[in-house]
Amino acid sequence: MFALKTIHLEKKVSNENQIILLFDLDSSCPCLYPMLYTMKFLRFQSISTQHADLIAIKFWYEFWHEKFSTSFCESFYSTAYNFEIIQGEIDNFIVYLENNKKIESNLIRLRNTDHTNYTTIGHRIRSFLKFYSFLIDEYLSIQSQPQLTLKEIQKIKENLNKYMTIKKKIINNFSKANKTIKSEINHNFKSMNQEMIKGLYSVISPSNSNKYNELNPFRSKNVQLRNFLIIHLMLNYGLRIGELMLLTTNSIKKSIQKHNFSLIITNTDDEFDERSKKPKIKNEYSYRVIKLQERDYRILQIYINEIRKEIPSQILFTSLKPPYSALSYASVKKIFDKVDLSLKALLPECFDASAYDSIEHLTELYRVCRRLFYLS
């Protein structure tokens, strides 16, 4: 699938008249971004350093292909250099290395073995983060990201660098006695299987003019669409509850030059926000730009332009009745509580405590969201 090959050069254009490249064996061509990384940076390093760094990148490409059935080069290019897709998989990549380069289909579990070499894993991740840093320098620019302003790009770059600094500190704490990524990944949740996900969407799907959804616990069609968007964004884009409540009508962006859509997560100051516990991004490097699917962009536009067009606040998710208060943590939890009860009625067997993959009671949907997406 992927392999490292040493290329001997006639002229000395590198440190040692030879370079190492990562090849895609299916196409018999070098992988684009690792090749650029080698030509612009690694070729000035020793052969042993080139090999060590490219081994880590090779493992990343294998992980990506196994998980998504496509090349990382294809994914990165087709998403218009969306760094969110990389950052969202780094922790999973670490677990992949801990699992001896294996991915479980439903739930990734840590290998509880004394044979895992965490020093080596730390080296691999540091090598990969150097590659990630190279991609940031090359492709986080006005030319590559025309939908963003220079100020937004500088802020994102600053926060990505802070993210990597913190990640490196965590990696430095790896040891035989420390087999987890210090509170960064919580593996104790029970995953939702396909039946549960299908049932969930059966419950939260909004009614339309042709069919009223009897499973939906919310009577108003406008409320149904709002709550559908809340749950859909959390489950499909990994939004934390604080991030969800920070969204404004200006958070949804469309690229002028390309058919790309983005969801921007940042702090906001809204004069109509009277919540006693105001949401804020988790920390400074949590500023995010998420690639948004066109279908979801259009649904959000319907919600903004039709359902909440009379609401003076820019906060995206508010009550749909005067005085149109912004939704609080408690309000969002109530939504999950009601959906949880409806899902339990629809799929009682999934709530059987004796079943291995049961959700159990306890607003398990809310718990899954909390743990899967690091809600606080």
PDB file of C-alpha atoms in Angstrom, residues 267 292 321:
ATOM      1  CA  ASN A 267     -15.878  33.638  21.280  1.00  0.00           C
ATOM      2  CA  LEU A 292     -19.391  22.167   6.537  1.00  0.00           C
ATOM      3  CA  LYS A 321     -40.677  32.551  21.542  1.00  0.00           C
TER       4      LYS A 321
END
